JSON list of C-alpha atoms in Angstrom, two decimals:
[
{"chain": "D", "resi": 83, "resn": "VAL", "atom": "CA", "xyz": [5.25, 5.84, 20.08]},
{"chain": "D", "resi": 84, "resn": "ILE", "atom": "CA", "xyz": [5.64, 3.42, 22.96]},
{"chain": "D", "resi": 85, "resn": "ILE", "atom": "CA", "xyz": [3.67, 4.24, 26.10]},
{"chain": "D", "resi": 86, "resn": "VAL", "atom": "CA", "xyz": [4.17, 2.42, 29.36]},
{"chain": "D", "resi": 87, "resn": "ASP", "atom": "CA", "xyz": [1.50, 2.87, 32.01]},
{"chain": "D", "resi": 88, "resn": "ASP", "atom": "CA", "xyz": [3.25, 2.06, 35.22]},
{"chain": "D", "resi": 89, "resn": "GLY", "atom": "CA", "xyz": [0.25, 0.80, 37.23]},
{"chain": "D", "resi": 90, "resn": "SER", "atom": "CA", "xyz": [-1.65, 4.11, 37.34]},
{"chain": "D", "resi": 91, "resn": "ARG", "atom": "CA", "xyz": [-4.83, 4.07, 39.46]},
{"chain": "D", "resi": 92, "resn": "ASP", "atom": "CA", "xyz": [-6.72, 6.76, 37.64]},
{"chain": "D", "resi": 93, "resn": "LYS", "atom": "CA", "xyz": [-8.32, 6.67, 34.17]},
{"chain": "D", "resi": 94, "resn": "THR", "atom": "CA", "xyz": [-5.00, 6.89, 32.35]},
{"chain": "D", "resi": 95, "resn": "ALA", "atom": "CA", "xyz": [-5.08, 3.30, 31.06]},
{"chain": "D", "resi": 96, "resn": "SER", "atom": "CA", "xyz": [-8.60, 3.63, 29.60]},
{"chain": "D", "resi": 97, "resn": "LEU", "atom": "CA", "xyz": [-7.75, 6.98, 27.92]},
{"chain": "D", "resi": 98, "resn": "LEU", "atom": "CA", "xyz": [-4.61, 5.48, 26.48]},
{"chain": "D", "resi": 99, "resn": "LYS", "atom": "CA", "xyz": [-6.52, 2.45, 25.16]},
{"chain": "D", "resi": 100, "resn": "GLU", "atom": "CA", "xyz": [-9.00, 4.74, 23.52]},
{"chain": "D", "resi": 101, "resn": "ASN", "atom": "CA", "xyz": [-6.25, 6.79, 21.78]},
{"chain": "D", "resi": 102, "resn": "LYS", "atom": "CA", "xyz": [-4.40, 3.67, 20.78]},
{"chain": "D", "resi": 103, "resn": "SER", "atom": "CA", "xyz": [-7.46, 2.45, 18.90]},
{"chain": "D", "resi": 104, "resn": "ARG", "atom": "CA", "xyz": [-7.35, 5.63, 16.81]},
{"chain": "D", "resi": 105, "resn": "ASP", "atom": "CA", "xyz": [-3.60, 5.52, 15.93]},
{"chain": "D", "resi": 106, "resn": "TRP", "atom": "CA", "xyz": [-1.77, 2.36, 14.83]},
{"chain": "D", "resi": 107, "resn": "ARG", "atom": "CA", "xyz": [1.61, 4.04, 15.64]},
{"chain": "D", "resi": 108, "resn": "ILE", "atom": "CA", "xyz": [0.90, 3.86, 19.37]},
{"chain": "D", "resi": 109, "resn": "LYS", "atom": "CA", "xyz": [2.06, 0.77, 21.27]},
{"chain": "D", "resi": 110, "resn": "LEU", "atom": "CA", "xyz": [0.63, 0.55, 24.79]},
{"chain": "D", "resi": 111, "resn": "ILE", "atom": "CA", "xyz": [2.12, -1.56, 27.54]},
{"chain": "D", "resi": 112, "resn": "LEU", "atom": "CA", "xyz": [0.41, -1.80, 30.96]},
{"chain": "D", "resi": 113, "resn": "HIS", "atom": "CA", "xyz": [2.19, -2.66, 34.21]},
{"chain": "D", "resi": 114, "resn": "GLN", "atom": "CA", "xyz": [-0.30, -4.28, 36.61]},
{"chain": "D", "resi": 115, "resn": "LYS", "atom": "CA", "xyz": [1.34, -2.46, 39.54]},
{"chain": "D", "resi": 116, "resn": "ASN", "atom": "CA", "xyz": [3.65, 0.48, 39.98]},
{"chain": "D", "resi": 117, "resn": "LEU", "atom": "CA", "xyz": [7.22, -0.73, 39.44]},
{"chain": "D", "resi": 118, "resn": "GLY", "atom": "CA", "xyz": [8.99, 2.65, 39.14]},
{"chain": "D", "resi": 119, "resn": "LYS", "atom": "CA", "xyz": [10.33, 4.89, 36.40]},
{"chain": "D", "resi": 120, "resn": "GLY", "atom": "CA", "xyz": [13.39, 2.75, 35.63]},
{"chain": "D", "resi": 121, "resn": "ALA", "atom": "CA", "xyz": [11.26, -0.36, 35.23]},
{"chain": "D", "resi": 122, "resn": "ALA", "atom": "CA", "xyz": [8.87, 1.49, 32.95]},
{"chain": "D", "resi": 123, "resn": "VAL", "atom": "CA", "xyz": [11.67, 2.75, 30.73]},
{"chain": "D", "resi": 124, "resn": "ARG", "atom": "CA", "xyz": [13.29, -0.69, 30.54]},
{"chain": "D", "resi": 125, "resn": "THR", "atom": "CA", "xyz": [9.91, -2.24, 29.56]},
{"chain": "D", "resi": 126, "resn": "GLY", "atom": "CA", "xyz": [9.59, 0.36, 26.81]},
{"chain": "D", "resi": 127, "resn": "LEU", "atom": "CA", "xyz": [13.15, -0.24, 25.58]},
{"chain": "D", "resi": 128, "resn": "SER", "atom": "CA", "xyz": [12.39, -3.87, 25.08]},
{"chain": "D", "resi": 129, "resn": "GLU", "atom": "CA", "xyz": [9.89, -2.93, 22.38]},
{"chain": "D", "resi": 130, "resn": "VAL", "atom": "CA", "xyz": [11.90, -0.21, 20.56]},
{"chain": "D", "resi": 131, "resn": "THR", "atom": "CA", "xyz": [12.65, -0.79, 16.87]},
{"chain": "D", "resi": 132, "resn": "SER", "atom": "CA", "xyz": [13.59, 2.73, 15.80]},
{"chain": "D", "resi": 133, "resn": "ASN", "atom": "CA", "xyz": [17.14, 4.00, 15.49]},
{"chain": "D", "resi": 134, "resn": "TYR", "atom": "CA", "xyz": [16.83, 6.51, 18.38]},
{"chain": "D", "resi": 135, "resn": "VAL", "atom": "CA", "xyz": [15.08, 6.61, 21.73]},
{"chain": "D", "resi": 136, "resn": "LEU", "atom": "CA", "xyz": [13.70, 9.79, 23.31]},
{"chain": "D", "resi": 137, "resn": "ILE", "atom": "CA", "xyz": [12.32, 9.38, 26.86]},
{"chain": "D", "resi": 138, "resn": "GLN", "atom": "CA", "xyz": [9.27, 11.57, 27.74]},
{"chain": "D", "resi": 139, "resn": "ASP", "atom": "CA", "xyz": [7.62, 11.57, 31.19]},
{"chain": "D", "resi": 140, "resn": "ALA", "atom": "CA", "xyz": [3.84, 11.58, 31.00]},
{"chain": "D", "resi": 141, "resn": "ASP", "atom": "CA", "xyz": [3.37, 14.50, 33.40]},
{"chain": "D", "resi": 142, "resn": "LEU", "atom": "CA", "xyz": [4.59, 16.96, 30.75]},
{"chain": "D", "resi": 143, "resn": "GLU", "atom": "CA", "xyz": [7.08, 18.72, 33.08]},
{"chain": "D", "resi": 144, "resn": "TYR", "atom": "CA", "xyz": [9.22, 18.46, 29.97]},
{"chain": "D", "resi": 145, "resn": "ASP", "atom": "CA", "xyz": [7.63, 20.17, 26.91]},
{"chain": "D", "resi": 146, "resn": "PRO", "atom": "CA", "xyz": [7.51, 18.12, 23.68]},
{"chain": "D", "resi": 147, "resn": "ILE", "atom": "CA", "xyz": [8.12, 21.39, 21.82]},
{"chain": "D", "resi": 148, "resn": "ASP", "atom": "CA", "xyz": [11.80, 20.79, 22.71]},
{"chain": "D", "resi": 149, "resn": "TYR", "atom": "CA", "xyz": [11.99, 17.52, 20.76]},
{"chain": "D", "resi": 150, "resn": "LYS", "atom": "CA", "xyz": [13.42, 19.44, 17.74]},
{"chain": "D", "resi": 151, "resn": "LYS", "atom": "CA", "xyz": [16.32, 20.72, 19.82]},
{"chain": "D", "resi": 152, "resn": "LEU", "atom": "CA", "xyz": [17.29, 17.23, 20.90]},
{"chain": "D", "resi": 153, "resn": "ILE", "atom": "CA", "xyz": [16.75, 15.64, 17.54]},
{"chain": "D", "resi": 154, "resn": "SER", "atom": "CA", "xyz": [18.82, 18.36, 15.78]},
{"chain": "D", "resi": 155, "resn": "LYS", "atom": "CA", "xyz": [21.94, 17.07, 17.72]},
{"chain": "D", "resi": 156, "resn": "ALA", "atom": "CA", "xyz": [21.24, 13.38, 17.24]},
{"chain": "D", "resi": 157, "resn": "SER", "atom": "CA", "xyz": [24.26, 11.30, 16.17]},
{"chain": "D", "resi": 158, "resn": "PRO", "atom": "CA", "xyz": [25.12, 7.58, 16.30]},
{"chain": "D", "resi": 159, "resn": "ASP", "atom": "CA", "xyz": [28.14, 8.34, 18.50]},
{"chain": "D", "resi": 160, "resn": "LEU", "atom": "CA", "xyz": [26.72, 10.52, 21.28]},
{"chain": "D", "resi": 161, "resn": "ALA", "atom": "CA", "xyz": [23.87, 11.10, 23.73]},
{"chain": "D", "resi": 162, "resn": "VAL", "atom": "CA", "xyz": [21.82, 14.25, 23.79]},
{"chain": "D", "resi": 163, "resn": "TYR", "atom": "CA", "xyz": [20.52, 15.66, 27.12]},
{"chain": "D", "resi": 164, "resn": "GLY", "atom": "CA", "xyz": [17.95, 18.39, 27.59]},
{"chain": "D", "resi": 165, "resn": "SER", "atom": "CA", "xyz": [19.35, 20.57, 30.34]},
{"chain": "D", "resi": 166, "resn": "ARG", "atom": "CA", "xyz": [16.95, 22.43, 32.66]},
{"chain": "D", "resi": 167, "resn": "LEU", "atom": "CA", "xyz": [19.85, 24.48, 33.99]},
{"chain": "D", "resi": 168, "resn": "LEU", "atom": "CA", "xyz": [20.92, 25.99, 30.66]},
{"chain": "D", "resi": 169, "resn": "THR", "atom": "CA", "xyz": [17.64, 27.92, 30.63]},
{"chain": "D", "resi": 170, "resn": "LYS", "atom": "CA", "xyz": [16.60, 30.44, 33.28]},
{"chain": "D", "resi": 171, "resn": "ASN", "atom": "CA", "xyz": [13.72, 28.67, 34.91]},
{"chain": "D", "resi": 172, "resn": "PRO", "atom": "CA", "xyz": [11.32, 30.73, 37.05]},
{"chain": "D", "resi": 173, "resn": "HIS", "atom": "CA", "xyz": [9.36, 27.59, 38.00]},
{"chain": "D", "resi": 174, "resn": "ALA", "atom": "CA", "xyz": [12.19, 25.62, 39.63]},
{"chain": "D", "resi": 175, "resn": "TYR", "atom": "CA", "xyz": [11.89, 24.70, 43.26]},
{"chain": "D", "resi": 176, "resn": "ALA", "atom": "CA", "xyz": [14.94, 25.51, 45.40]},
{"chain": "D", "resi": 177, "resn": "ARG", "atom": "CA", "xyz": [15.02, 22.05, 47.02]},
{"chain": "D", "resi": 178, "resn": "THR", "atom": "CA", "xyz": [15.02, 20.05, 43.77]},
{"chain": "D", "resi": 179, "resn": "TYR", "atom": "CA", "xyz": [17.30, 22.60, 42.05]},
{"chain": "D", "resi": 180, "resn": "LEU", "atom": "CA", "xyz": [19.93, 22.34, 44.78]},
{"chain": "D", "resi": 181, "resn": "GLY", "atom": "CA", "xyz": [19.60, 18.54, 44.76]},
{"chain": "D", "resi": 182, "resn": "ASN", "atom": "CA", "xyz": [20.18, 18.44, 41.06]},
{"chain": "D", "resi": 183, "resn": "VAL", "atom": "CA", "xyz": [23.18, 20.78, 41.28]},
{"chain": "D", "resi": 184, "resn": "PHE", "atom": "CA", "xyz": [24.67, 18.50, 44.01]},
{"chain": "D", "resi": 185, "resn": "LEU", "atom": "CA", "xyz": [24.09, 15.27, 42.05]},
{"chain": "D", "resi": 186, "resn": "THR", "atom": "CA", "xyz": [25.49, 16.76, 38.83]},
{"chain": "D", "resi": 187, "resn": "SER", "atom": "CA", "xyz": [28.56, 18.18, 40.59]},
{"chain": "D", "resi": 188, "resn": "PHE", "atom": "CA", "xyz": [29.13, 14.81, 42.26]},
{"chain": "D", "resi": 189, "resn": "CYS", "atom": "CA", "xyz": [28.82, 13.00, 38.92]},
{"chain": "D", "resi": 190, "resn": "ASN", "atom": "CA", "xyz": [31.16, 15.47, 37.20]},
{"chain": "D", "resi": 191, "resn": "LEU", "atom": "CA", "xyz": [33.77, 14.96, 39.93]},
{"chain": "D", "resi": 192, "resn": "LEU", "atom": "CA", "xyz": [33.52, 11.18, 39.83]},
{"chain": "D", "resi": 193, "resn": "PHE", "atom": "CA", "xyz": [33.74, 10.80, 36.09]},
{"chain": "D", "resi": 194, "resn": "GLY", "atom": "CA", "xyz": [35.69, 13.90, 34.99]},
{"chain": "D", "resi": 195, "resn": "ILE", "atom": "CA", "xyz": [32.87, 15.22, 32.78]},
{"chain": "D", "resi": 196, "resn": "LYS", "atom": "CA", "xyz": [31.20, 18.68, 32.57]},
{"chain": "D", "resi": 197, "resn": "LEU", "atom": "CA", "xyz": [27.42, 18.40, 32.61]},
{"chain": "D", "resi": 198, "resn": "THR", "atom": "CA", "xyz": [24.95, 20.96, 33.93]},
{"chain": "D", "resi": 199, "resn": "ASP", "atom": "CA", "xyz": [22.04, 18.48, 34.40]},
{"chain": "D", "resi": 200, "resn": "SER", "atom": "CA", "xyz": [22.99, 14.85, 34.91]},
{"chain": "D", "resi": 201, "resn": "TYR", "atom": "CA", "xyz": [19.53, 13.92, 36.24]},
{"chain": "D", "resi": 202, "resn": "THR", "atom": "CA", "xyz": [17.43, 15.27, 33.42]},
{"chain": "D", "resi": 203, "resn": "GLY", "atom": "CA", "xyz": [14.60, 13.11, 32.29]},
{"chain": "D", "resi": 204, "resn": "TYR", "atom": "CA", "xyz": [14.99, 14.31, 28.68]},
{"chain": "D", "resi": 205, "resn": "LYS", "atom": "CA", "xyz": [17.51, 12.10, 27.02]},
{"chain": "D", "resi": 206, "resn": "LEU", "atom": "CA", "xyz": [17.87, 11.13, 23.36]},
{"chain": "D", "resi": 207, "resn": "LEU", "atom": "CA", "xyz": [20.17, 8.18, 22.63]},
{"chain": "D", "resi": 208, "resn": "PRO", "atom": "CA", "xyz": [20.81, 5.82, 19.70]},
{"chain": "D", "resi": 209, "resn": "THR", "atom": "CA", "xyz": [18.81, 2.65, 20.38]},
{"chain": "D", "resi": 210, "resn": "LYS", "atom": "CA", "xyz": [21.90, 0.39, 20.07]},
{"chain": "D", "resi": 211, "resn": "MET", "atom": "CA", "xyz": [23.72, 2.59, 22.56]},
{"chain": "D", "resi": 212, "resn": "ILE", "atom": "CA", "xyz": [21.11, 2.65, 25.27]},
{"chain": "D", "resi": 213, "resn": "LYS", "atom": "CA", "xyz": [20.31, -1.11, 24.93]},
{"chain": "D", "resi": 214, "resn": "ALA", "atom": "CA", "xyz": [24.07, -1.83, 25.25]},
{"chain": "D", "resi": 215, "resn": "LEU", "atom": "CA", "xyz": [24.04, -0.12, 28.68]},
{"chain": "D", "resi": 216, "resn": "ASN", "atom": "CA", "xyz": [22.14, -3.12, 30.08]},
{"chain": "D", "resi": 217, "resn": "LEU", "atom": "CA", "xyz": [20.07, -0.95, 32.40]},
{"chain": "D", "resi": 218, "resn": "SER", "atom": "CA", "xyz": [18.92, -2.51, 35.69]},
{"chain": "D", "resi": 219, "resn": "SER", "atom": "CA", "xyz": [17.47, 0.33, 37.78]},
{"chain": "D", "resi": 220, "resn": "ASN", "atom": "CA", "xyz": [13.77, 0.34, 38.74]},
{"chain": "D", "resi": 221, "resn": "GLY", "atom": "CA", "xyz": [13.42, 3.83, 40.21]},
{"chain": "D", "resi": 222, "resn": "PHE", "atom": "CA", "xyz": [14.60, 7.38, 39.55]},
{"chain": "D", "resi": 223, "resn": "GLU", "atom": "CA", "xyz": [18.19, 6.23, 39.94]},
{"chain": "D", "resi": 224, "resn": "LEU", "atom": "CA", "xyz": [17.85, 5.20, 36.32]},
{"chain": "D", "resi": 225, "resn": "GLU", "atom": "CA", "xyz": [18.95, 8.78, 35.45]},
{"chain": "D", "resi": 226, "resn": "ALA", "atom": "CA", "xyz": [22.16, 8.29, 37.36]},
{"chain": "D", "resi": 227, "resn": "GLU", "atom": "CA", "xyz": [22.72, 4.82, 35.89]},
{"chain": "D", "resi": 228, "resn": "ILE", "atom": "CA", "xyz": [22.40, 6.07, 32.26]},
{"chain": "D", "resi": 229, "resn": "THR", "atom": "CA", "xyz": [24.71, 9.05, 32.84]},
{"chain": "D", "resi": 230, "resn": "ALA", "atom": "CA", "xyz": [27.30, 7.03, 34.76]},
{"chain": "D", "resi": 231, "resn": "LYS", "atom": "CA", "xyz": [27.47, 4.20, 32.22]},
{"chain": "D", "resi": 232, "resn": "LEU", "atom": "CA", "xyz": [27.81, 6.64, 29.36]},
{"chain": "D", "resi": 233, "resn": "ALA", "atom": "CA", "xyz": [30.57, 8.51, 31.20]},
{"chain": "D", "resi": 234, "resn": "LYS", "atom": "CA", "xyz": [32.42, 5.31, 32.09]},
{"chain": "D", "resi": 235, "resn": "ARG", "atom": "CA", "xyz": [32.35, 4.29, 28.45]},
{"chain": "D", "resi": 236, "resn": "LYS", "atom": "CA", "xyz": [33.63, 7.74, 27.42]},
{"chain": "D", "resi": 237, "resn": "ILE", "atom": "CA", "xyz": [30.56, 8.39, 25.25]},
{"chain": "D", "resi": 238, "resn": "PRO", "atom": "CA", "xyz": [30.12, 12.12, 24.66]},
{"chain": "D", "resi": 239, "resn": "ILE", "atom": "CA", "xyz": [27.03, 13.79, 26.08]},
{"chain": "D", "resi": 240, "resn": "VAL", "atom": "CA", "xyz": [25.83, 16.99, 24.39]},
{"chain": "D", "resi": 241, "resn": "GLU", "atom": "CA", "xyz": [23.38, 19.26, 26.26]},
{"chain": "D", "resi": 242, "resn": "VAL", "atom": "CA", "xyz": [20.74, 21.57, 24.83]},
{"chain": "D", "resi": 243, "resn": "PRO", "atom": "CA", "xyz": [18.61, 24.08, 26.76]},
{"chain": "D", "resi": 244, "resn": "ILE", "atom": "CA", "xyz": [15.03, 23.03, 27.42]},
{"chain": "D", "resi": 245, "resn": "SER", "atom": "CA", "xyz": [12.00, 24.42, 29.17]},
{"chain": "D", "resi": 246, "resn": "PHE", "atom": "CA", "xyz": [10.77, 22.82, 32.39]},
{"chain": "D", "resi": 247, "resn": "ARG", "atom": "CA", "xyz": [7.58, 23.24, 34.49]},
{"chain": "D", "resi": 248, "resn": "PRO", "atom": "CA", "xyz": [7.83, 21.05, 37.59]},
{"chain": "D", "resi": 249, "resn": "ARG", "atom": "CA", "xyz": [4.70, 19.78, 39.19]},
{"chain": "D", "resi": 250, "resn": "LYS", "atom": "CA", "xyz": [4.01, 20.55, 42.86]},
{"chain": "D", "resi": 251, "resn": "TYR", "atom": "CA", "xyz": [4.27, 17.73, 45.35]},
{"chain": "D", "resi": 252, "resn": "GLU", "atom": "CA", "xyz": [0.56, 18.04, 46.03]},
{"chain": "D", "resi": 253, "resn": "GLN", "atom": "CA", "xyz": [-0.01, 17.53, 42.27]},
{"chain": "D", "resi": 254, "resn": "GLY", "atom": "CA", "xyz": [1.76, 14.19, 42.45]},
{"chain": "D", "resi": 255, "resn": "LYS", "atom": "CA", "xyz": [5.46, 14.95, 41.99]},
{"chain": "D", "resi": 256, "resn": "LYS", "atom": "CA", "xyz": [7.13, 11.76, 43.13]},
{"chain": "D", "resi": 257, "resn": "ILE", "atom": "CA", "xyz": [10.87, 12.35, 43.44]},
{"chain": "D", "resi": 258, "resn": "LYS", "atom": "CA", "xyz": [12.00, 12.55, 47.09]},
{"chain": "D", "resi": 259, "resn": "ALA", "atom": "CA", "xyz": [15.17, 13.18, 49.08]},
{"chain": "D", "resi": 260, "resn": "LYS", "atom": "CA", "xyz": [15.83, 9.43, 49.35]},
{"chain": "D", "resi": 261, "resn": "ASP", "atom": "CA", "xyz": [16.04, 9.32, 45.55]},
{"chain": "D", "resi": 262, "resn": "ALA", "atom": "CA", "xyz": [19.13, 11.52, 45.76]},
{"chain": "D", "resi": 263, "resn": "LEU", "atom": "CA", "xyz": [20.77, 8.93, 47.96]},
{"chain": "D", "resi": 264, "resn": "THR", "atom": "CA", "xyz": [19.98, 6.09, 45.57]},
{"chain": "D", "resi": 265, "resn": "GLY", "atom": "CA", "xyz": [21.42, 8.27, 42.80]},
{"chain": "D", "resi": 266, "resn": "VAL", "atom": "CA", "xyz": [24.69, 8.80, 44.71]},
{"chain": "D", "resi": 267, "resn": "LEU", "atom": "CA", "xyz": [24.94, 5.06, 45.36]},
{"chain": "D", "resi": 268, "resn": "ALA", "atom": "CA", "xyz": [24.32, 4.31, 41.68]},
{"chain": "D", "resi": 269, "resn": "PHE", "atom": "CA", "xyz": [27.09, 6.75, 40.64]},
{"chain": "D", "resi": 270, "resn": "LEU", "atom": "CA", "xyz": [29.48, 5.17, 43.12]},
{"chain": "D", "resi": 271, "resn": "LYS", "atom": "CA", "xyz": [28.61, 1.56, 42.20]},
{"chain": "D", "resi": 272, "resn": "ILE", "atom": "CA", "xyz": [29.21, 2.22, 38.49]},
{"chain": "D", "resi": 273, "resn": "ARG", "atom": "CA", "xyz": [32.35, 4.38, 38.95]},
{"chain": "D", "resi": 274, "resn": "PHE", "atom": "CA", "xyz": [34.11, 1.88, 41.14]},
{"chain": "D", "resi": 275, "resn": "GLY", "atom": "CA", "xyz": [32.45, -1.32, 39.95]},
{"chain": "D", "resi": 276, "resn": "SER", "atom": "CA", "xyz": [34.09, -3.72, 37.54]},
{"chain": "D", "resi": 277, "resn": "PHE", "atom": "CA", "xyz": [31.33, -3.58, 34.97]},
{"chain": "D", "resi": 278, "resn": "ASN", "atom": "CA", "xyz": [30.58, -1.09, 32.23]}
]
């Protein structure tokens, strides 16, 4: 398990250090300042030695109980996404739900694919595959970058239904409207750019 603390200001780092000392399987990496989700994921990827990568946000909006669903579909030739929209979700906020529907529809139109949740944070990919994407995003647009680069390379994406309990903004939820714009720009850059 690779944990990246992205410059948290609470007691997260000390709690993680304490748990790491009890379990040799935990690798802890600390960012001295907050660099963003994309930067944290890229830091973690640089240390991965397993055959597959499963990304888990620390706030537990995504429930680890769903790991089995993603792992059951794992294959060297495809990516597995946990879709929040394949499950009826009484906890979803209208604003973020509509934003996700827009981004996913935009992505589907640009790349000719049929996803329900292009911006999910729950992704399981073969390590060789995700490292070959040469990710460069620092923020939430990482989700768009991964999906767009997979789609441009014609790599199949399989979706499985997952549970999702979003935090409230007053609880520290960080994604904002401007993140949708950076996502759109990432989709466009990759779709019409000359790189894969």
